[in-house]
Structure formats: C-alpha cells, structure tokens
Short mmCIF file of C-alpha atoms and ligand atoms in Angstrom, two decimals:
data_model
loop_
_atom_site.label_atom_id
_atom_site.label_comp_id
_atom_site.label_asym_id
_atom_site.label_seq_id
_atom_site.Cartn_x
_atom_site.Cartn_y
_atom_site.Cartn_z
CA UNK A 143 35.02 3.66 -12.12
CA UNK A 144 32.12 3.89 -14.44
CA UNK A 145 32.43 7.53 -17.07
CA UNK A 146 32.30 10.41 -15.61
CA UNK A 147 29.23 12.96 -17.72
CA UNK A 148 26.96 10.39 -17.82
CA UNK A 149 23.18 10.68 -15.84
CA UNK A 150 23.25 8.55 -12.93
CA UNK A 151 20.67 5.85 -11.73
CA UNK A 152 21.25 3.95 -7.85
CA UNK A 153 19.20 1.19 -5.85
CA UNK A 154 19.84 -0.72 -2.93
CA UNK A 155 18.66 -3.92 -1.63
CA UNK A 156 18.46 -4.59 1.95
CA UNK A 157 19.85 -8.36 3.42
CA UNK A 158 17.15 -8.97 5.36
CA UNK A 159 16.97 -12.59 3.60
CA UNK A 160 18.30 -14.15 0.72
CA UNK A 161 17.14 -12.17 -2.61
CA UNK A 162 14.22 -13.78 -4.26
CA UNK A 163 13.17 -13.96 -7.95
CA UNK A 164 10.61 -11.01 -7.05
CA UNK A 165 13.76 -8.42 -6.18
CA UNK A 166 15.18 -10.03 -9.15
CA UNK A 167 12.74 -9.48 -12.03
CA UNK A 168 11.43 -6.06 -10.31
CA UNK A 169 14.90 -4.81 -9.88
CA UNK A 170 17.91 -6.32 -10.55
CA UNK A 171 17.10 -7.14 -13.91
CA UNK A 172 16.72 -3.54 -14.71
CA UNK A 173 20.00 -2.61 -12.95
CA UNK A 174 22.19 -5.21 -15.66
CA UNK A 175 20.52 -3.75 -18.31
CA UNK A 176 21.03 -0.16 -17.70
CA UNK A 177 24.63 -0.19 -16.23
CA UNK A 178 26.07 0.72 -19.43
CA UNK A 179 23.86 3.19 -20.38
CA UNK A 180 23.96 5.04 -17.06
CA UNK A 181 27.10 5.57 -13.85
CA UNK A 182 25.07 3.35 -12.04
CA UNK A 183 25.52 2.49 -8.35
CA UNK A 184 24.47 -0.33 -6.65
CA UNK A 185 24.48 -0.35 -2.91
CA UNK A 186 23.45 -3.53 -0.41
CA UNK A 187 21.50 -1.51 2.22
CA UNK A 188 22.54 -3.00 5.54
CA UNK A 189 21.01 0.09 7.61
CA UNK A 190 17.40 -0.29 5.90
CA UNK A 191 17.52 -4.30 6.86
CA UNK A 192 18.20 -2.73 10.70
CA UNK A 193 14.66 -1.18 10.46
CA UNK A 194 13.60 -4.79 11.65
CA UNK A 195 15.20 -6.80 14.11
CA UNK A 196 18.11 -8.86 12.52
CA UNK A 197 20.59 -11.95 13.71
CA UNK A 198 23.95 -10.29 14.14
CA UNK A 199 25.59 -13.42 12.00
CA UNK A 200 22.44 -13.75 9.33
CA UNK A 201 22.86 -9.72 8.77
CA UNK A 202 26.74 -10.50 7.89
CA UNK A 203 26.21 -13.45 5.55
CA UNK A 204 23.26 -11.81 3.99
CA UNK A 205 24.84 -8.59 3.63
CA UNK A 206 28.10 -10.55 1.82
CA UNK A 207 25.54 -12.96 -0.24
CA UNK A 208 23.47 -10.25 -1.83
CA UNK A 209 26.68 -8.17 -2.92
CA UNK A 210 27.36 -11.76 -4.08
CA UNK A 211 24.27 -12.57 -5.93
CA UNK A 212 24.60 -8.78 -7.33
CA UNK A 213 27.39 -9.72 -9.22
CA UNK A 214 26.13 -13.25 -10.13
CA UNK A 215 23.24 -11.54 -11.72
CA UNK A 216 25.11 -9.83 -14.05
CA UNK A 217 26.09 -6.35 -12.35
CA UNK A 218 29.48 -5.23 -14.04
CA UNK A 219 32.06 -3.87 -11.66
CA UNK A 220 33.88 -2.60 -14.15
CA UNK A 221 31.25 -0.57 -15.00
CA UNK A 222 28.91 0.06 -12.20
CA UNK A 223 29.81 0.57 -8.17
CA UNK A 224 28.72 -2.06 -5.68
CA UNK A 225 29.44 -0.62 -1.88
CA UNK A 226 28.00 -1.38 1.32
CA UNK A 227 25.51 1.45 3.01
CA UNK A 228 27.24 1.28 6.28
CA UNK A 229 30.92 2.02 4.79
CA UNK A 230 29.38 5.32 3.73
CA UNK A 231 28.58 7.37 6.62
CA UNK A 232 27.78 10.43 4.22
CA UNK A 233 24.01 8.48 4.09
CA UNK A 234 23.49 8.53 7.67
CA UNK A 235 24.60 12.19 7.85
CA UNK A 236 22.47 13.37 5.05
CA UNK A 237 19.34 11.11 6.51
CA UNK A 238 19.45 13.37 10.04
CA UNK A 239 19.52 16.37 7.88
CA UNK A 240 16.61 15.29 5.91
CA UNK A 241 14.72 14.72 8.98
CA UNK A 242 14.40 18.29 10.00
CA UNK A 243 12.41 18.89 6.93
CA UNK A 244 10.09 15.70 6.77
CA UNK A 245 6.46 16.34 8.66
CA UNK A 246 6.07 12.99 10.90
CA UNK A 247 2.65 13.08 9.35
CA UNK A 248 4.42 12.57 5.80
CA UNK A 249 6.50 8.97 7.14
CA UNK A 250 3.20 7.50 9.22
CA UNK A 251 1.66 7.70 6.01
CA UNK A 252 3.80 5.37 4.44
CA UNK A 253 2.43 2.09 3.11
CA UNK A 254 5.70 0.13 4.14
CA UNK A 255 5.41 1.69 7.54
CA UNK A 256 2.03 1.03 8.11
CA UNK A 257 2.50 -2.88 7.00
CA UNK A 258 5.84 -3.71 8.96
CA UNK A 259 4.26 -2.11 12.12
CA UNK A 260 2.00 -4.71 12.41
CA UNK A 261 4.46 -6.97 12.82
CA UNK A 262 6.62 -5.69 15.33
CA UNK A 263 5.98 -7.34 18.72
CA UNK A 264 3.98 -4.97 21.54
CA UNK A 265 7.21 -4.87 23.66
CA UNK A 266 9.58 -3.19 21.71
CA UNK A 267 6.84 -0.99 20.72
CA UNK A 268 6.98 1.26 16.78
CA UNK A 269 10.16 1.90 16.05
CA UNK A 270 11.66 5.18 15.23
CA UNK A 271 13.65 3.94 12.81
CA UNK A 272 11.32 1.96 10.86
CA UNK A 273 9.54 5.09 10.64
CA UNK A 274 12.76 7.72 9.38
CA UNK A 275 13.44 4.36 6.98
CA UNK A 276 12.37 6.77 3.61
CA UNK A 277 14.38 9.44 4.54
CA UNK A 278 17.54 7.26 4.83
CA UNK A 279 16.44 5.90 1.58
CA UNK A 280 16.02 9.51 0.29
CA UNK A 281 19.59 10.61 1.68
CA UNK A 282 20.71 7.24 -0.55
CA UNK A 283 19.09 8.83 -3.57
CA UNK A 284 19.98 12.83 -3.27
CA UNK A 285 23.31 12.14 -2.56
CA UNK A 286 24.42 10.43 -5.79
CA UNK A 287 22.58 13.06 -8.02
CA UNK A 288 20.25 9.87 -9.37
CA UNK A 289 17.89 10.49 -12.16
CA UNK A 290 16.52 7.01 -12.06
CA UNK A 291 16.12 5.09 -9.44
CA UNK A 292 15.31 1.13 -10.64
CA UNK A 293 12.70 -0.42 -8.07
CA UNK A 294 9.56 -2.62 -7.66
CA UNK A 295 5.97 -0.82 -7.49
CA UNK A 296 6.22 -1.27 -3.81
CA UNK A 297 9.11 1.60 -3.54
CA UNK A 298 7.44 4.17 -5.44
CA UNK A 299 5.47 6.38 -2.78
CA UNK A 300 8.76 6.24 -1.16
CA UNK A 301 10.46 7.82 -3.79
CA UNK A 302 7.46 10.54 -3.93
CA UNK A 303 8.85 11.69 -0.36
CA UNK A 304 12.26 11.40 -2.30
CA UNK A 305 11.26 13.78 -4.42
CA UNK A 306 9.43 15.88 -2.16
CA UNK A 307 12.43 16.61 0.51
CA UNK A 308 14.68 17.11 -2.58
CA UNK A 309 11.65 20.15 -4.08
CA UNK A 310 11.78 21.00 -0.15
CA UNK A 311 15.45 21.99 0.30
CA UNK A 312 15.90 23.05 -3.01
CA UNK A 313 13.27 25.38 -2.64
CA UNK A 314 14.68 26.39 0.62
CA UNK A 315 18.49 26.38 0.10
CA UNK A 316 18.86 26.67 -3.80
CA UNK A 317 19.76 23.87 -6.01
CA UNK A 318 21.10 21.04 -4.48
CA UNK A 319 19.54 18.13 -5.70
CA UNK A 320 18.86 16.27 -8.92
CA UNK A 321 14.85 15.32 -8.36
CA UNK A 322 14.59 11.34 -9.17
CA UNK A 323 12.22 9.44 -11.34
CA UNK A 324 11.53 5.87 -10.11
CA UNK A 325 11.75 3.45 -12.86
CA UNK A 326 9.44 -0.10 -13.01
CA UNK A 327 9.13 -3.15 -14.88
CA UNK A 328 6.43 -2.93 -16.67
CA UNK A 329 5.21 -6.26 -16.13
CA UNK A 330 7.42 -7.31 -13.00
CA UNK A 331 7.11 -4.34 -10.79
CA UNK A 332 4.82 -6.56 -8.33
CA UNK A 333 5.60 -10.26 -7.84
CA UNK A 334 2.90 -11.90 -5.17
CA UNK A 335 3.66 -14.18 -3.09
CA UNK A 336 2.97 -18.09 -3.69
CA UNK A 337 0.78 -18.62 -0.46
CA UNK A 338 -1.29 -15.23 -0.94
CA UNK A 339 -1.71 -13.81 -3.54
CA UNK A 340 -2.98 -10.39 -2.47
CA UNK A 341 0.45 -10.03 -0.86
CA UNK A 342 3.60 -9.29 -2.30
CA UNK A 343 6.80 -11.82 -2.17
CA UNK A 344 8.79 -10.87 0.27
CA UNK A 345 12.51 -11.57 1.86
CA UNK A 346 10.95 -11.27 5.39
CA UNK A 347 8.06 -13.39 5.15
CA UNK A 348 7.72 -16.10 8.03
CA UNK A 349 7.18 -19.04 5.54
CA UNK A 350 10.00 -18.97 2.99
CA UNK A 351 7.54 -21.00 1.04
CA UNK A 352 6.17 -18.15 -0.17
CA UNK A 353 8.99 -17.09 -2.00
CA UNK A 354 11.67 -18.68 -4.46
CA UNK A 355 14.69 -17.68 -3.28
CA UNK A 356 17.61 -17.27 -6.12
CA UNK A 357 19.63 -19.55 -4.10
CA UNK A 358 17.20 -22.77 -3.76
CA UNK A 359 17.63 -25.76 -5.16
CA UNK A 360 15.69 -27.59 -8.19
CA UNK A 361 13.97 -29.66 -6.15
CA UNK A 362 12.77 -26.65 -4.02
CA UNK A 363 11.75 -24.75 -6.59
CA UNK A 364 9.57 -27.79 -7.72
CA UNK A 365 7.91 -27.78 -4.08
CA UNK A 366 7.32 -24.15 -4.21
CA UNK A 367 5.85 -24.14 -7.27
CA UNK A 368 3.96 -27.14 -6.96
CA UNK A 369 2.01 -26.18 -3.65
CA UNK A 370 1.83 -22.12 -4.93
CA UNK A 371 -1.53 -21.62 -4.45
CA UNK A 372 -4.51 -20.98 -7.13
CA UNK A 373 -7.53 -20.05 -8.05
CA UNK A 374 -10.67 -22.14 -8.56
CA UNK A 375 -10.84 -23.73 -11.67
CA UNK A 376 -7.56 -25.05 -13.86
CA UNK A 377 -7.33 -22.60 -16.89
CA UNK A 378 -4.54 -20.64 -17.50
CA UNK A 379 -5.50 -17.59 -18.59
CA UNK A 380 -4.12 -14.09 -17.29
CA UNK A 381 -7.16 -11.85 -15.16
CA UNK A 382 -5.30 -10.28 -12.29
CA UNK A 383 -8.64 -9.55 -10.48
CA UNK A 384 -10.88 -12.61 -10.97
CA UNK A 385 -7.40 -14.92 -10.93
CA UNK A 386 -4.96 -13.81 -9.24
CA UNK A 387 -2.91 -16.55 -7.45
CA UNK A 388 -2.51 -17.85 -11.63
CA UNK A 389 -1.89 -14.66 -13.13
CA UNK A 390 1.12 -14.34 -10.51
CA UNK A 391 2.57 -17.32 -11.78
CA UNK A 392 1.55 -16.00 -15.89
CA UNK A 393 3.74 -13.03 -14.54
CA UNK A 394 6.86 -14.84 -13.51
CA UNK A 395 6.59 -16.88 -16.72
CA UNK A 396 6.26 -13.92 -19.08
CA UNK A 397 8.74 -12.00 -17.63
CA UNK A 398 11.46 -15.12 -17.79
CA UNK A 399 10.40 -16.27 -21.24
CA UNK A 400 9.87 -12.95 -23.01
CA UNK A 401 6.77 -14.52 -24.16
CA UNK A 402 3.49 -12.48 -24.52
CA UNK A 403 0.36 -12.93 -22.28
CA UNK A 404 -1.61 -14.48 -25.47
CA UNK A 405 1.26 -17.02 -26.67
CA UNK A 406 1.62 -18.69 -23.02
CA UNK A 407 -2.45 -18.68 -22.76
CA UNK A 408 -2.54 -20.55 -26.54
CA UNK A 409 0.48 -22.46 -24.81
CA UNK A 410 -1.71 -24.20 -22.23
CA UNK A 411 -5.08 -24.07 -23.67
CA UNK A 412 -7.01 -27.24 -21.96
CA UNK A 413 -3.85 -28.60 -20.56
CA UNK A 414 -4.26 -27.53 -16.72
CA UNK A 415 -2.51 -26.12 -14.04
CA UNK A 416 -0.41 -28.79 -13.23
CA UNK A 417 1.27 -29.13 -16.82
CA UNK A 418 2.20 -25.00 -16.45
CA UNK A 419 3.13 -25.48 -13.51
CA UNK A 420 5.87 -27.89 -14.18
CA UNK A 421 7.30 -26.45 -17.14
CA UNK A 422 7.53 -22.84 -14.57
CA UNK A 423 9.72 -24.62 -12.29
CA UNK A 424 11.94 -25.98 -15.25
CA UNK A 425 12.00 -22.49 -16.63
CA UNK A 426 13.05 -20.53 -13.22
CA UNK A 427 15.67 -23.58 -12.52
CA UNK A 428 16.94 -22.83 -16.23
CA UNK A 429 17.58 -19.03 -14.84
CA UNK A 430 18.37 -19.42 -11.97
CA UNK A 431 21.14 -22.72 -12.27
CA UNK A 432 24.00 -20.31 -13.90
CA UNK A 433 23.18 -17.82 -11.71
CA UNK A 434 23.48 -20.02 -8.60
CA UNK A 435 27.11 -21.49 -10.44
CA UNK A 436 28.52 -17.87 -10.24
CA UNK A 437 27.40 -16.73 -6.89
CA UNK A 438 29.27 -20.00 -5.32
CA UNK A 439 32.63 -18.86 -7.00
CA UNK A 440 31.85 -15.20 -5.78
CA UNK A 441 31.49 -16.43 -1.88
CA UNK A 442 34.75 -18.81 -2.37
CA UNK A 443 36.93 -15.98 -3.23
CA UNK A 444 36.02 -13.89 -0.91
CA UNK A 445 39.39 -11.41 -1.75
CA UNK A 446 37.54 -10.84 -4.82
CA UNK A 447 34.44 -9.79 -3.42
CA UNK A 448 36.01 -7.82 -0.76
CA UNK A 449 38.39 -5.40 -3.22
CA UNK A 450 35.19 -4.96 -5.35
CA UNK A 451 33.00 -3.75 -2.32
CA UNK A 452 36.60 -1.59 -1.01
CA UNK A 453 36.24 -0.12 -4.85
CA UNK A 454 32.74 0.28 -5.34
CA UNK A 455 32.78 2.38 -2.18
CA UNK A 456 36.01 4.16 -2.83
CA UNK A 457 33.64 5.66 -5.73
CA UNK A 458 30.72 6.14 -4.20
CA UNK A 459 32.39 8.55 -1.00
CA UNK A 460 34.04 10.42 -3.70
CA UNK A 461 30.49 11.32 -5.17
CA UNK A 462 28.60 11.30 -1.71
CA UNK A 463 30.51 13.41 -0.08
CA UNK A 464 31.04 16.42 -2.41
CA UNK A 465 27.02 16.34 -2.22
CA UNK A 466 27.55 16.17 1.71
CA UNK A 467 29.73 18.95 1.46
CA UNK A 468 27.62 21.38 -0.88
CA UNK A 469 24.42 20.58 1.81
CA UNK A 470 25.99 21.53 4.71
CA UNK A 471 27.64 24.68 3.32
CA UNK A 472 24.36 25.65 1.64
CA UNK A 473 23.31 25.28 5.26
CA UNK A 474 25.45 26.75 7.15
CA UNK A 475 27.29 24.71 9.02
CA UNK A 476 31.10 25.78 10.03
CA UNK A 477 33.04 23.72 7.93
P1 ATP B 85 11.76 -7.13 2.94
O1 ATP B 85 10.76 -8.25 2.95
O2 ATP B 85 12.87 -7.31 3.91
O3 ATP B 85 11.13 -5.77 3.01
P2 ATP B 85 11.83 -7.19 0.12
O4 ATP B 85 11.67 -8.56 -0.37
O5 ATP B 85 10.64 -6.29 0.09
O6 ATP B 85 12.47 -7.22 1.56
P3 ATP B 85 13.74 -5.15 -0.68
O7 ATP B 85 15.16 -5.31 -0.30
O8 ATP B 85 12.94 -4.26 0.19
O9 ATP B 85 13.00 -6.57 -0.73
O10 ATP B 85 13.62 -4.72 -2.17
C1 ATP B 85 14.66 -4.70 -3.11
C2 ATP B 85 14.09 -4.32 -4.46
O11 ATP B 85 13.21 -5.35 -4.94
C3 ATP B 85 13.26 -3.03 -4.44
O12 ATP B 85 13.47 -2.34 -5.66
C4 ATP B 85 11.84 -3.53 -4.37
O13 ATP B 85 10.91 -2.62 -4.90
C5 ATP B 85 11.93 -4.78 -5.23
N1 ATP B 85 10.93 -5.76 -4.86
C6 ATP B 85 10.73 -6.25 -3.61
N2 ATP B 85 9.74 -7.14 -3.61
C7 ATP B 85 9.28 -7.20 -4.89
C8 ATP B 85 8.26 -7.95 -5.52
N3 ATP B 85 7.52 -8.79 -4.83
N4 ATP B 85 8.05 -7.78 -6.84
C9 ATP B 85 8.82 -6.92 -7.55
N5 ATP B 85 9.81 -6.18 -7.01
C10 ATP B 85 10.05 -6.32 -5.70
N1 LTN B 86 13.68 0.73 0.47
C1 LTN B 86 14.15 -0.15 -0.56
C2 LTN B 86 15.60 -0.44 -0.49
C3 LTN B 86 16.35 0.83 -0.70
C4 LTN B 86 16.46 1.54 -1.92
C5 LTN B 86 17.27 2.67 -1.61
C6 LTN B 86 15.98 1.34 -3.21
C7 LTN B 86 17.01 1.51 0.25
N2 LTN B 86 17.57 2.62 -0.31
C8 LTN B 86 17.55 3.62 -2.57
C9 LTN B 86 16.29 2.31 -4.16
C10 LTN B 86 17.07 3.42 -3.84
C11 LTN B 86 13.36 -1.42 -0.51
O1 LTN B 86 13.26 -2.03 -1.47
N3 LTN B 86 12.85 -1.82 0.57
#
C-alpha cells in the first residue's frame, strides 16, 4: 500500500468504451506522474458507466480492459491502488447520503447531464441516475480525503458540486471532509473529437471514428487521422477559434512530443496538412505500440490483474470506510 502521511489525489474512469488518447493525455497521464508524489487511488468506475445503458458482457470486458490499460499506462501498483467502484459499497452508501443535501436544481444544471439527456431514447425517459451521477462521483472523492482530483476540463463543474456538498456537511456536521481541487492539463484538458470539432472525444460516441482508441491498430490510427476533419485552407498553424478541427490535432501533437506551439508551426511551414498529418499518426502509433504490448500481457494473466484489483481494493475499504464510519456517526445513525 502506497505511505501512509502523504496528501491524497483519486480519479476514476468509467468502461463505457475502450479508453481513448483523450482520457489518456487529460488524465491518465497526470495520474503516472503524480503517483509517487501523492497515495493516489485509481478506481475503474463501473457504476458511473451504468448512468447509460450498457451490454452486460461489453461492461465486463471493458471494466477488466481499462484496469488493464491503467496499468499498461504506467500506473504503479506498488505504489498507487487500482479497485473496482462496485467492490466498494462504502461509495454507494455515501452517494444516498449526499443526496439529501444536493438541491435537484444543483444536478439539472449540470453540463454532462444536460448533454447525455439528449441522447437517451423517449421511452425510457431521463434517468434518475444519470442525474444523482455527480453525487456518486462526489461520494468517490469525500471518501478518500482527496486533495487533487486529476481530470479533463469536462469534469470540473462536477467537482464544484464536489466541493460544494463537502462546504455543505461540513458546515452542517463539523469537519468531515477534505474540500478537493481538480487538477488539468494545461494543454490536454480538452481533446475534440476528429469528426467535430466543437465536440469533445468521447468513449460513447456512435462513430468510433471520432476517437483513437489506445487499443487500435497502426493502420487505424492512419484512417482516423487521415479522414479527421479540418478547416479550410492547409496551414498548420494553432488558432483554436478561427481553426479548430487543426488546432485539435496541434494539441494531440504538442502534448505527445513535448514540443511547443511555435516549433511544430516552423515544423510544417508550407508543407500542408497532409504531411502533419502523417507524421501524427506515426507519432501516436510510437506511444501508443508499447503501451498496446503491455496491456496484452496484462489481459493474458488475468491472476495478475485480479490480485492487483483484490489489493487495490483491500486499501481503498480500509480508507473508505473509516470516512463512512465518521459520516454516519457525525449523523447520527445507531451504529
Ligand atoms: P463517456 O463518453 O462514456 O462519457 P469519456 O470519454 O467522457 O466517457 P470518462 O470516463 O468520462 O470518459 O473520463 C475519464 C477521464 O478522462 C476524466 O478525467 C475526463 O475528464 C477525461 N476526459 C474525457 N474526455 C476527455 C477529452 N476529450 N479530453 C481530455 N480529457 C478527457
Ligand atoms: N465522472 C468522471 C468519472 C469519475 C471520476 C470520479 C473522476 C467518476 N468518479 C471521481 C474523478 C474522480 C468522468 O470522467 N466522466
């Protein structure tokens, strides 16, 4: 288990779809990088992805593939904890108690919300749960004491309500809860998708085109980057609001090849979109082909994967429910 006295930082991921390079430069490649600074713990969200309807036997591989691809990435689990949402009941528990102090008002609000609505079909109607989702993601949160929570710009009004619930019943009950600070990626917090720009890349979309997935193949990742759409015109140069199908693709390139906005610009001055857009796909298949190598030996030895999940939440119910504990007595419930 990671040392004990140091601050604590925890994300989640739903498997709602294989993890793209959008969740991976907005998030996970924060989470390697601070796992030895901070008891970090990583959790694949399987009760978030249940927000929208999901294939019983797509939840369970996706659910095993992004623990996978966790540790492929880089995630130490010698030194951070990677669990499973559902073997921690403590979340659900803390979510219903969070929900007697959210206004509905607050969750309808919700930018998420008010996007994934419209694509939930008339007959089964809005969803309760897709509109409690923030509080289970605040119960994720409070529970673990976080001080940083790693995300993509997408996550950050729900980690306002985070914040908000934790003020709320601190206010109410007395200390309880460590109030979070999300953290972003300063130049990856918002990957677009390769078909629209103005939308963001996304595990859910209907045209996996829009996305590179970590686990696709070279040639796929030539496709997707060949047909990614752009702007009219063929220079590459970075202006988010007069180009921003290009820019998306500056974005990706920057934030795989550490190289400035200026140095890729002088990199493809009069040499076209098609020329950057070739040497993109070489670049992401560069990343991506290790990545790929150790995620295959993760899913053939399963035993592996399985004691690290057992582990990772063996540490994380030790943490969760103390915090559990201290709410409800605050509370009082009979114990
Ligand atoms: P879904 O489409 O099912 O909502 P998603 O692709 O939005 O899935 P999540 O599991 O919701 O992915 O997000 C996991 C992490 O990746 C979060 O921290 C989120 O903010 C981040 N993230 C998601 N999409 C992007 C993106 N396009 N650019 C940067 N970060 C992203
Ligand atoms: N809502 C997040 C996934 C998520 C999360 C969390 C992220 C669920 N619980 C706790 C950070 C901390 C999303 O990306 N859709």
């Amino acid at each position: 288990m990671a040392e004990e006295g140091k601050k604590r930082i925890f994300s989640g991921i739903a498997p709602s779809g294989i993890i793209h390079i959008g969740n991976y430069l907005g998030a996970i490649k924060q989470f390697t990088e601070l796992q030895l600074e901070y008891q970090a713990f990583f959790c694949v969200v399987d009760q978030h992805a249940i927000t929208v309807p999901q294939e019983p036997e797509k939840l369970y591989q996706n659910t095993l593939s992004v623990a996978a691809l966790y540790l492929a990435c880089g995630i130490d689990p010698s030194v951070a904890s990677i669990f499973i949402q559902s073997h921690i009941p403590a979340h659900t528990e803390l979510a219903w108690i969070l929900n007697t102090i959210t206004p509905v008002g607050e969750l309808e609000r919700m930018t998420q919300f008010k996007d994934k609505i419209q694509h939930q079909t008339k007959e089964a109607g809005v969803l309760a749960g897709l509109l409690n989702y923030p509080i289970l993601m605040a119960a994720d949160i409070l529970l673990y004491d976080a001080h940083l929570v790693p995300v993509g710009e997408d996550q950050t009004q729900h980690i306002e309500l985070t914040r908000m619930l934790a003020g709320r019943f601190n206010n109410r009950y007395g200390e309880t809860f460590v109030t979070p600070e999300p953290l972003l990626q300063e130049h990856a917090a918002r990957i677009m998708s390769l078909l629209d720009p103005t939308k963001k890349m996304s595990k859910s979309a209907e045209s996996a085109k829009s996305y590179i997935s970590l686990l696709d193949s070279p040639d796929d990742i030539r496709q997707k980057i060949k047909n990614a759409v752009t702007d009219s015109g063929n220079e590459v140069a970075y202006d988010k609001q007069k180009r921003p199908a290009i820019s998306n693709l500056i974005t990706i390139h920057r934030a795989l090849t550490d190289a400035g906005f200026n140095t890729i610009e002088e990199q493809y001055k009069g040499r076209g979109y098609a020329d950057f857009k070739q040497d993109l796909a070489e670049i992401i298949i560069h990343e991506l082909t290790p990545i790929q190598q150790r995620y295959r030996e993760f899913m053939e030895n399963k035993k592996e994967l399985e004691h690290i999940l057992r582990e990772g939440a063996r540490n994380a119910s030790i943490v969760s429910e103390k915090k559990l504990l201290a709410v409800k007595q605050k509370m009082g419930f009979y114990i």
